[in-house]
mmCIF file of C-alpha atoms and ligand atoms in Angstrom:
data_model
loop_
_atom_site.group_PDB
_atom_site.id
_atom_site.type_symbol
_atom_site.label_atom_id
_atom_site.label_comp_id
_atom_site.label_asym_id
_atom_site.label_seq_id
_atom_site.Cartn_x
_atom_site.Cartn_y
_atom_site.Cartn_z
ATOM 1 C CA UNK A 1 -240.293 102.101 146.455
ATOM 2 C CA UNK A 2 -237.861 105.377 146.538
ATOM 3 C CA UNK A 3 -237.254 107.806 143.708
ATOM 4 C CA UNK A 4 -234.890 110.551 144.338
ATOM 5 C CA UNK A 5 -234.646 113.206 141.492
ATOM 6 C CA UNK A 6 -232.381 116.114 141.160
ATOM 7 C CA UNK A 7 -231.842 116.163 144.874
ATOM 8 C CA UNK A 8 -230.041 119.420 146.201
ATOM 9 C CA UNK A 9 -229.901 120.153 150.231
ATOM 10 C CA UNK A 10 -227.831 122.575 152.140
ATOM 11 C CA UNK A 11 -226.873 123.157 155.784
ATOM 12 C CA UNK A 12 -226.156 126.595 157.335
ATOM 13 C CA UNK A 13 -225.901 127.979 153.738
ATOM 14 C CA UNK A 14 -223.395 125.450 152.561
ATOM 15 C CA UNK A 15 -224.777 123.187 149.532
ATOM 16 C CA UNK A 16 -223.819 119.483 150.456
ATOM 17 C CA UNK A 17 -225.941 117.528 147.999
ATOM 18 C CA UNK A 18 -225.712 118.771 144.471
ATOM 19 C CA UNK A 19 -228.239 116.733 142.422
ATOM 20 C CA UNK A 20 -228.759 113.237 144.040
ATOM 21 C CA UNK A 21 -230.795 110.623 141.349
ATOM 22 C CA UNK A 22 -231.661 107.372 142.867
ATOM 23 C CA UNK A 23 -233.937 104.743 142.505
ATOM 24 C CA UNK A 24 -234.582 101.912 144.773
ATOM 25 C CA UNK A 25 -237.073 98.958 144.104
ATOM 26 C CA UNK A 26 -238.778 96.385 146.673
ATOM 27 C CA UNK A 27 -236.563 93.497 147.265
ATOM 28 C CA UNK A 28 -233.201 95.603 146.439
ATOM 29 C CA UNK A 29 -230.080 96.125 148.520
ATOM 30 C CA UNK A 30 -227.869 99.249 147.591
ATOM 31 C CA UNK A 31 -224.705 100.291 148.925
ATOM 32 C CA UNK A 32 -223.512 103.977 149.001
ATOM 33 C CA UNK A 33 -219.917 104.370 149.272
ATOM 34 C CA UNK A 34 -217.692 107.454 149.040
ATOM 35 C CA UNK A 35 -214.646 109.243 150.333
ATOM 36 C CA UNK A 36 -215.086 111.025 153.720
ATOM 37 C CA UNK A 37 -217.397 114.308 153.477
ATOM 38 C CA UNK A 38 -218.870 113.292 150.250
ATOM 39 C CA UNK A 39 -222.331 113.706 151.672
ATOM 40 C CA UNK A 40 -223.400 110.192 152.499
ATOM 41 C CA UNK A 41 -224.603 110.990 155.924
ATOM 42 C CA UNK A 42 -226.329 114.044 154.645
ATOM 43 C CA UNK A 43 -228.191 112.022 152.256
ATOM 44 C CA UNK A 44 -229.499 109.651 154.951
ATOM 45 C CA UNK A 45 -230.355 112.731 157.137
ATOM 46 C CA UNK A 46 -232.121 114.499 154.586
ATOM 47 C CA UNK A 47 -234.223 111.291 153.762
ATOM 48 C CA UNK A 48 -235.230 110.880 157.381
ATOM 49 C CA UNK A 49 -236.211 114.514 157.365
ATOM 50 C CA UNK A 50 -233.607 116.105 159.958
ATOM 51 C CA UNK A 51 -234.774 119.823 159.926
ATOM 52 C CA UNK A 52 -231.195 121.106 160.063
ATOM 53 C CA UNK A 53 -230.709 120.613 156.346
ATOM 54 C CA UNK A 54 -232.583 122.656 153.742
ATOM 55 C CA UNK A 55 -233.770 120.770 150.653
ATOM 56 C CA UNK A 56 -233.646 123.469 147.943
ATOM 57 C CA UNK A 57 -234.177 121.453 144.799
ATOM 58 C CA UNK A 58 -235.338 118.136 143.629
ATOM 59 C CA UNK A 59 -238.270 115.581 144.793
ATOM 60 C CA UNK A 60 -238.267 112.160 146.811
ATOM 61 C CA UNK A 61 -240.971 109.932 146.246
ATOM 62 C CA UNK A 62 -241.486 106.916 148.964
ATOM 63 C CA UNK A 63 -244.232 104.409 147.889
ATOM 64 C CA UNK A 64 -245.787 106.766 145.714
ATOM 65 C CA UNK A 65 -246.039 109.752 148.322
ATOM 66 C CA UNK A 66 -244.300 112.985 148.403
ATOM 67 C CA UNK A 67 -241.449 112.106 151.319
ATOM 68 C CA UNK A 68 -240.247 115.590 151.643
ATOM 69 C CA UNK A 69 -243.750 116.904 152.690
ATOM 70 C CA UNK A 70 -243.927 114.493 155.519
ATOM 71 C CA UNK A 71 -242.871 115.083 159.124
ATOM 72 C CA UNK A 72 -239.953 112.935 160.319
ATOM 73 C CA UNK A 73 -242.053 110.524 162.435
ATOM 74 C CA UNK A 74 -244.645 110.271 159.544
ATOM 75 C CA UNK A 75 -241.782 109.084 157.366
ATOM 76 C CA UNK A 76 -240.859 106.639 159.927
ATOM 77 C CA UNK A 77 -244.376 105.332 160.183
ATOM 78 C CA UNK A 78 -244.566 105.189 156.336
ATOM 79 C CA UNK A 79 -241.641 102.768 156.780
ATOM 80 C CA UNK A 80 -238.471 104.642 156.435
ATOM 81 C CA UNK A 81 -235.759 103.866 159.112
ATOM 82 C CA UNK A 82 -232.492 105.245 159.585
ATOM 83 C CA UNK A 83 -229.620 103.510 161.536
ATOM 84 C CA UNK A 84 -227.708 106.271 162.728
ATOM 85 C CA UNK A 85 -223.555 106.559 162.051
ATOM 86 C CA UNK A 86 -223.388 107.883 165.776
ATOM 87 C CA UNK A 87 -226.485 106.551 167.786
ATOM 88 C CA UNK A 88 -227.879 108.543 170.366
ATOM 89 C CA UNK A 89 -227.987 107.753 173.938
ATOM 90 C CA UNK A 90 -231.128 108.536 175.836
ATOM 91 C CA UNK A 91 -230.613 108.332 179.492
ATOM 92 C CA UNK A 92 -233.328 107.561 181.786
ATOM 93 C CA UNK A 93 -235.752 106.052 178.963
ATOM 94 C CA UNK A 94 -235.771 102.444 178.938
ATOM 95 C CA UNK A 95 -235.155 100.311 175.708
ATOM 96 C CA UNK A 96 -238.508 98.645 176.697
ATOM 97 C CA UNK A 97 -240.688 101.904 176.987
ATOM 98 C CA UNK A 98 -238.921 103.566 174.222
ATOM 99 C CA UNK A 99 -239.475 100.669 171.814
ATOM 100 C CA UNK A 100 -243.186 100.276 172.938
ATOM 101 C CA UNK A 101 -243.687 104.193 172.500
ATOM 102 C CA UNK A 102 -242.408 103.695 168.935
ATOM 103 C CA UNK A 103 -244.415 100.457 167.897
ATOM 104 C CA UNK A 104 -247.626 101.756 169.341
ATOM 105 C CA UNK A 105 -247.090 105.339 167.842
ATOM 106 C CA UNK A 106 -246.977 103.465 164.507
ATOM 107 C CA UNK A 107 -250.142 101.371 165.025
ATOM 108 C CA UNK A 108 -251.851 104.363 166.095
ATOM 109 C CA UNK A 109 -251.016 105.796 162.868
ATOM 110 C CA UNK A 110 -252.591 103.006 161.114
ATOM 111 C CA UNK A 111 -255.516 103.172 163.475
ATOM 112 C CA UNK A 112 -254.650 100.000 165.291
ATOM 113 C CA UNK A 113 -254.964 99.615 169.034
ATOM 114 C CA UNK A 114 -251.726 99.448 171.145
ATOM 115 C CA UNK A 115 -250.253 96.045 171.517
ATOM 116 C CA UNK A 116 -250.787 94.113 174.742
ATOM 117 C CA UNK A 117 -247.684 93.961 177.141
ATOM 118 C CA UNK A 118 -247.772 90.250 176.796
ATOM 119 C CA UNK A 119 -247.497 90.494 172.849
ATOM 120 C CA UNK A 120 -244.881 93.167 172.980
ATOM 121 C CA UNK A 121 -242.557 91.477 175.248
ATOM 122 C CA UNK A 122 -243.147 88.267 173.223
ATOM 123 C CA UNK A 123 -242.110 90.458 170.038
ATOM 124 C CA UNK A 124 -239.342 91.861 171.849
ATOM 125 C CA UNK A 125 -237.926 88.603 172.728
ATOM 126 C CA UNK A 126 -238.001 87.213 169.207
ATOM 127 C CA UNK A 127 -236.371 90.265 167.560
ATOM 128 C CA UNK A 128 -233.520 90.105 170.145
ATOM 129 C CA UNK A 129 -232.837 86.761 169.158
ATOM 130 C CA UNK A 130 -232.210 88.111 165.524
ATOM 131 C CA UNK A 131 -229.282 90.278 166.316
ATOM 132 C CA UNK A 132 -228.557 88.255 169.481
ATOM 133 C CA UNK A 133 -229.004 91.343 171.594
ATOM 134 C CA UNK A 134 -228.130 90.622 175.553
ATOM 135 C CA UNK A 135 -231.492 90.766 177.624
ATOM 136 C CA UNK A 136 -229.407 93.101 179.891
ATOM 137 C CA UNK A 137 -228.851 95.743 177.160
ATOM 138 C CA UNK A 138 -232.753 95.573 176.334
ATOM 139 C CA UNK A 139 -233.437 96.413 180.021
ATOM 140 C CA UNK A 140 -231.263 99.381 180.404
ATOM 141 C CA UNK A 141 -231.754 102.874 179.020
ATOM 142 C CA UNK A 142 -231.522 103.472 175.350
ATOM 143 C CA UNK A 143 -227.773 103.124 174.211
ATOM 144 C CA UNK A 144 -226.520 104.682 177.670
ATOM 145 C CA UNK A 145 -223.098 103.401 178.272
ATOM 146 C CA UNK A 146 -223.486 100.891 175.668
ATOM 147 C CA UNK A 147 -220.088 100.255 173.746
ATOM 148 C CA UNK A 148 -219.711 101.415 170.097
ATOM 149 C CA UNK A 149 -220.657 97.787 168.875
ATOM 150 C CA UNK A 150 -223.440 97.375 171.158
ATOM 151 C CA UNK A 151 -225.013 100.625 169.837
ATOM 152 C CA UNK A 152 -224.763 99.403 166.285
ATOM 153 C CA UNK A 153 -226.227 95.963 167.091
ATOM 154 C CA UNK A 154 -228.988 97.881 168.928
ATOM 155 C CA UNK A 155 -229.919 99.846 165.803
ATOM 156 C CA UNK A 156 -230.600 96.619 164.011
ATOM 157 C CA UNK A 157 -232.674 95.423 166.944
ATOM 158 C CA UNK A 158 -234.842 98.476 166.479
ATOM 159 C CA UNK A 159 -234.958 97.975 162.816
ATOM 160 C CA UNK A 160 -236.001 94.508 163.395
ATOM 161 C CA UNK A 161 -238.939 95.755 165.835
ATOM 162 C CA UNK A 162 -240.283 98.298 163.615
ATOM 163 C CA UNK A 163 -240.038 96.407 160.528
ATOM 164 C CA UNK A 164 -239.381 99.254 157.912
ATOM 165 C CA UNK A 165 -239.833 99.223 154.259
ATOM 166 C CA UNK A 166 -236.911 101.060 153.703
ATOM 167 C CA UNK A 167 -233.972 100.928 155.890
ATOM 168 C CA UNK A 168 -230.886 103.134 155.591
ATOM 169 C CA UNK A 169 -227.885 101.781 157.641
ATOM 170 C CA UNK A 170 -225.020 104.582 157.937
ATOM 171 C CA UNK A 171 -221.775 102.827 158.633
ATOM 172 C CA UNK A 172 -223.451 100.406 160.975
ATOM 173 C CA UNK A 173 -220.205 98.294 160.357
ATOM 174 C CA UNK A 174 -217.726 100.832 161.749
ATOM 175 C CA UNK A 175 -216.373 99.720 165.197
ATOM 176 C CA UNK A 176 -218.112 96.249 165.120
ATOM 177 C CA UNK A 177 -215.716 93.241 165.992
ATOM 178 C CA UNK A 178 -215.775 90.483 163.292
ATOM 179 C CA UNK A 179 -218.384 88.565 165.428
ATOM 180 C CA UNK A 180 -220.485 91.405 165.900
ATOM 181 C CA UNK A 181 -220.331 92.268 162.122
ATOM 182 C CA UNK A 182 -221.567 88.736 161.188
ATOM 183 C CA UNK A 183 -224.345 88.956 163.674
ATOM 184 C CA UNK A 184 -225.409 92.431 162.288
ATOM 185 C CA UNK A 185 -225.078 91.552 158.739
ATOM 186 C CA UNK A 186 -226.972 88.108 158.996
ATOM 187 C CA UNK A 187 -229.787 90.346 160.954
ATOM 188 C CA UNK A 188 -229.842 92.506 158.048
ATOM 189 C CA UNK A 189 -230.239 89.482 155.661
ATOM 190 C CA UNK A 190 -232.808 87.498 157.700
ATOM 191 C CA UNK A 191 -235.256 90.791 157.722
ATOM 192 C CA UNK A 192 -234.552 91.138 154.157
ATOM 193 C CA UNK A 193 -237.807 90.240 151.938
ATOM 194 C CA UNK A 194 -239.422 90.730 148.630
ATOM 195 C CA UNK A 195 -241.277 94.005 150.007
ATOM 196 C CA UNK A 196 -238.620 95.743 151.681
ATOM 197 C CA UNK A 197 -235.407 97.547 150.681
ATOM 198 C CA UNK A 198 -232.025 98.233 152.331
ATOM 199 C CA UNK A 199 -229.145 101.105 151.527
ATOM 200 C CA UNK A 200 -226.250 100.395 153.567
ATOM 201 C CA UNK A 201 -223.521 103.341 153.639
ATOM 202 C CA UNK A 202 -220.082 101.651 154.231
ATOM 203 C CA UNK A 203 -216.493 102.177 153.519
ATOM 204 C CA UNK A 204 -215.506 98.740 153.606
ATOM 205 C CA UNK A 205 -216.072 95.572 151.185
ATOM 206 C CA UNK A 206 -215.922 93.484 154.463
ATOM 207 C CA UNK A 207 -219.641 94.225 155.070
ATOM 208 C CA UNK A 208 -220.487 93.666 151.404
ATOM 209 C CA UNK A 209 -219.389 90.172 151.796
ATOM 210 C CA UNK A 210 -221.959 89.335 154.185
ATOM 211 C CA UNK A 211 -224.945 91.528 152.739
ATOM 212 C CA UNK A 212 -224.207 91.271 149.281
ATOM 213 C CA UNK A 213 -225.788 94.236 147.645
ATOM 214 C CA UNK A 214 -226.809 94.166 143.976
ATOM 215 C CA UNK A 215 -225.920 97.884 143.275
ATOM 216 C CA UNK A 216 -223.169 100.087 144.334
ATOM 217 C CA UNK A 217 -223.076 103.714 144.210
ATOM 218 C CA UNK A 218 -220.195 106.222 144.813
ATOM 219 C CA UNK A 219 -220.918 109.552 146.100
ATOM 220 C CA UNK A 220 -218.581 112.164 145.576
ATOM 221 C CA UNK A 221 -218.886 116.084 146.081
ATOM 222 C CA UNK A 222 -222.636 115.513 146.688
ATOM 223 C CA UNK A 223 -223.379 113.856 143.440
ATOM 224 C CA UNK A 224 -223.726 110.037 142.682
ATOM 225 C CA UNK A 225 -220.653 109.832 140.286
ATOM 226 C CA UNK A 226 -220.689 106.310 139.347
ATOM 227 C CA UNK A 227 -222.981 103.250 139.950
ATOM 228 C CA UNK A 228 -222.139 99.484 139.228
ATOM 229 C CA UNK A 229 -222.446 96.047 140.491
ATOM 230 C CA UNK A 230 -220.535 94.557 143.294
ATOM 231 C CA UNK A 231 -217.480 94.605 141.184
ATOM 232 C CA UNK A 232 -217.470 98.208 141.620
ATOM 233 C CA UNK A 233 -216.986 97.781 145.450
ATOM 234 C CA UNK A 234 -213.894 95.327 144.919
ATOM 235 C CA UNK A 235 -212.452 97.753 142.467
ATOM 236 C CA UNK A 236 -212.712 100.616 145.223
ATOM 237 C CA UNK A 237 -211.017 98.180 147.799
ATOM 238 C CA UNK A 238 -208.100 97.697 145.352
ATOM 239 C CA UNK A 239 -207.943 101.170 143.825
ATOM 240 C CA UNK A 240 -209.285 103.468 146.263
ATOM 241 C CA UNK A 241 -211.251 106.740 145.169
ATOM 242 C CA UNK A 242 -208.498 108.760 143.323
ATOM 243 C CA UNK A 243 -209.202 107.411 139.868
ATOM 244 C CA UNK A 244 -212.889 108.237 140.543
ATOM 245 C CA UNK A 245 -212.196 111.692 141.817
ATOM 246 C CA UNK A 246 -209.763 112.386 138.773
ATOM 247 C CA UNK A 247 -212.398 111.281 136.223
ATOM 248 C CA UNK A 248 -214.922 113.729 137.895
ATOM 249 C CA UNK A 249 -212.636 116.572 138.603
ATOM 250 C CA UNK A 250 -211.391 116.643 135.148
ATOM 251 C CA UNK A 251 -214.616 116.656 133.443
HETATM 252 N N1 ATP B 301 -223.829 121.016 160.353
HETATM 253 C C1 ATP B 301 -222.747 121.382 159.308
HETATM 254 N N2 ATP B 301 -222.465 122.342 159.199
HETATM 255 C C2 ATP B 301 -221.554 122.554 158.136
HETATM 256 N N3 ATP B 301 -221.319 121.640 157.417
HETATM 257 C C3 ATP B 301 -221.743 120.670 157.516
HETATM 258 C C4 ATP B 301 -222.405 120.217 158.743
HETATM 259 N N4 ATP B 301 -222.873 119.052 158.643
HETATM 260 C C5 ATP B 301 -222.438 118.325 157.513
HETATM 261 N N5 ATP B 301 -221.424 119.189 157.261
HETATM 262 C C6 ATP B 301 -220.650 118.961 155.930
HETATM 263 O O1 ATP B 301 -221.092 118.212 154.804
HETATM 264 C C7 ATP B 301 -220.224 117.619 154.253
HETATM 265 C C8 ATP B 301 -220.739 116.034 154.094
HETATM 266 O O2 ATP B 301 -220.835 115.724 155.320
HETATM 267 P P1 ATP B 301 -221.288 114.004 155.585
HETATM 268 O O3 ATP B 301 -221.387 113.687 156.924
HETATM 269 O O4 ATP B 301 -222.616 113.957 154.704
HETATM 270 O O5 ATP B 301 -220.133 113.397 154.854
HETATM 271 P P2 ATP B 301 -220.056 111.598 154.657
HETATM 272 O O6 ATP B 301 -220.108 111.316 153.358
HETATM 273 O O7 ATP B 301 -221.180 111.011 155.411
HETATM 274 O O8 ATP B 301 -218.742 111.578 155.375
HETATM 275 P P3 ATP B 301 -218.024 110.050 156.113
HETATM 276 O O9 ATP B 301 -217.747 108.984 155.391
HETATM 277 O O10 ATP B 301 -216.646 110.793 156.760
HETATM 278 O O11 ATP B 301 -219.017 109.727 157.328
HETATM 279 C C9 ATP B 301 -218.846 117.727 155.085
HETATM 280 O O12 ATP B 301 -217.893 118.375 154.131
HETATM 281 C C10 ATP B 301 -219.299 118.177 156.394
HETATM 282 O O13 ATP B 301 -218.279 118.779 156.923
HETATM 283 MG MG1 MG B 302 -221.009 109.910 157.320
#
């Protein structure tokens, strides 16, 4: 589904990603961990097509197509979803209108007619239930005045509505209380199937206890320096990153 090869990217002339290789197949859940500033959010931004980042080398194939040549909205229509580390507020735009615009833009891309108002509201209700999102939030402007945890839950709600092939969740767990963490993780698990895949970026084992990724990757200084199974996350939890940093820095 996703094949990243030798990806280098920079921002303001500073190279952040220094040769990322990553392959993700349908049905898989991968976790990306790594110290602050290692390039995790940058990788998600580059995959989503944030124009602030310049790709200088490498290729990214998404469902057999060249991802890097697609504008951001086409990446989204093709099934890529990014849940932001810091979700943006969009005052004056209601959740309903925002989501309807997103859903219908995708339908138009696939030459389908817009969804009827009744069908759309029915779907919103069903998807809201997945993440137990309060109706009051859904009727407000996008993220405006939402608490940190409400914003994160709202990201998973949007993911549920858009039914992406590949979801990248950038620290969706940070700022969540234990109950919200469980709801968000259960939401991710409910949406999981054999045709989609998820990348969770996290600092904490806590989320991985619920989501249980098969593959763990450690990003450090713009490269994936270690990959393994769930035991790698436990090792990080116990030992921190110093041993990995030493291994890499002494090479
Ligand atoms: N606009 C920018 N200008 C200059 N440097 C930037 C910019 N955006 C990101 N960086 C730098 O790129 C590096 C990687 O940042 P990134 O946000 O990808 O890290 P991260 O792994 O997501 O960290 P965290 O765990 O703290 O979220 C950091 O050193 C950061 O300062
Ligand atoms: Mg980050």
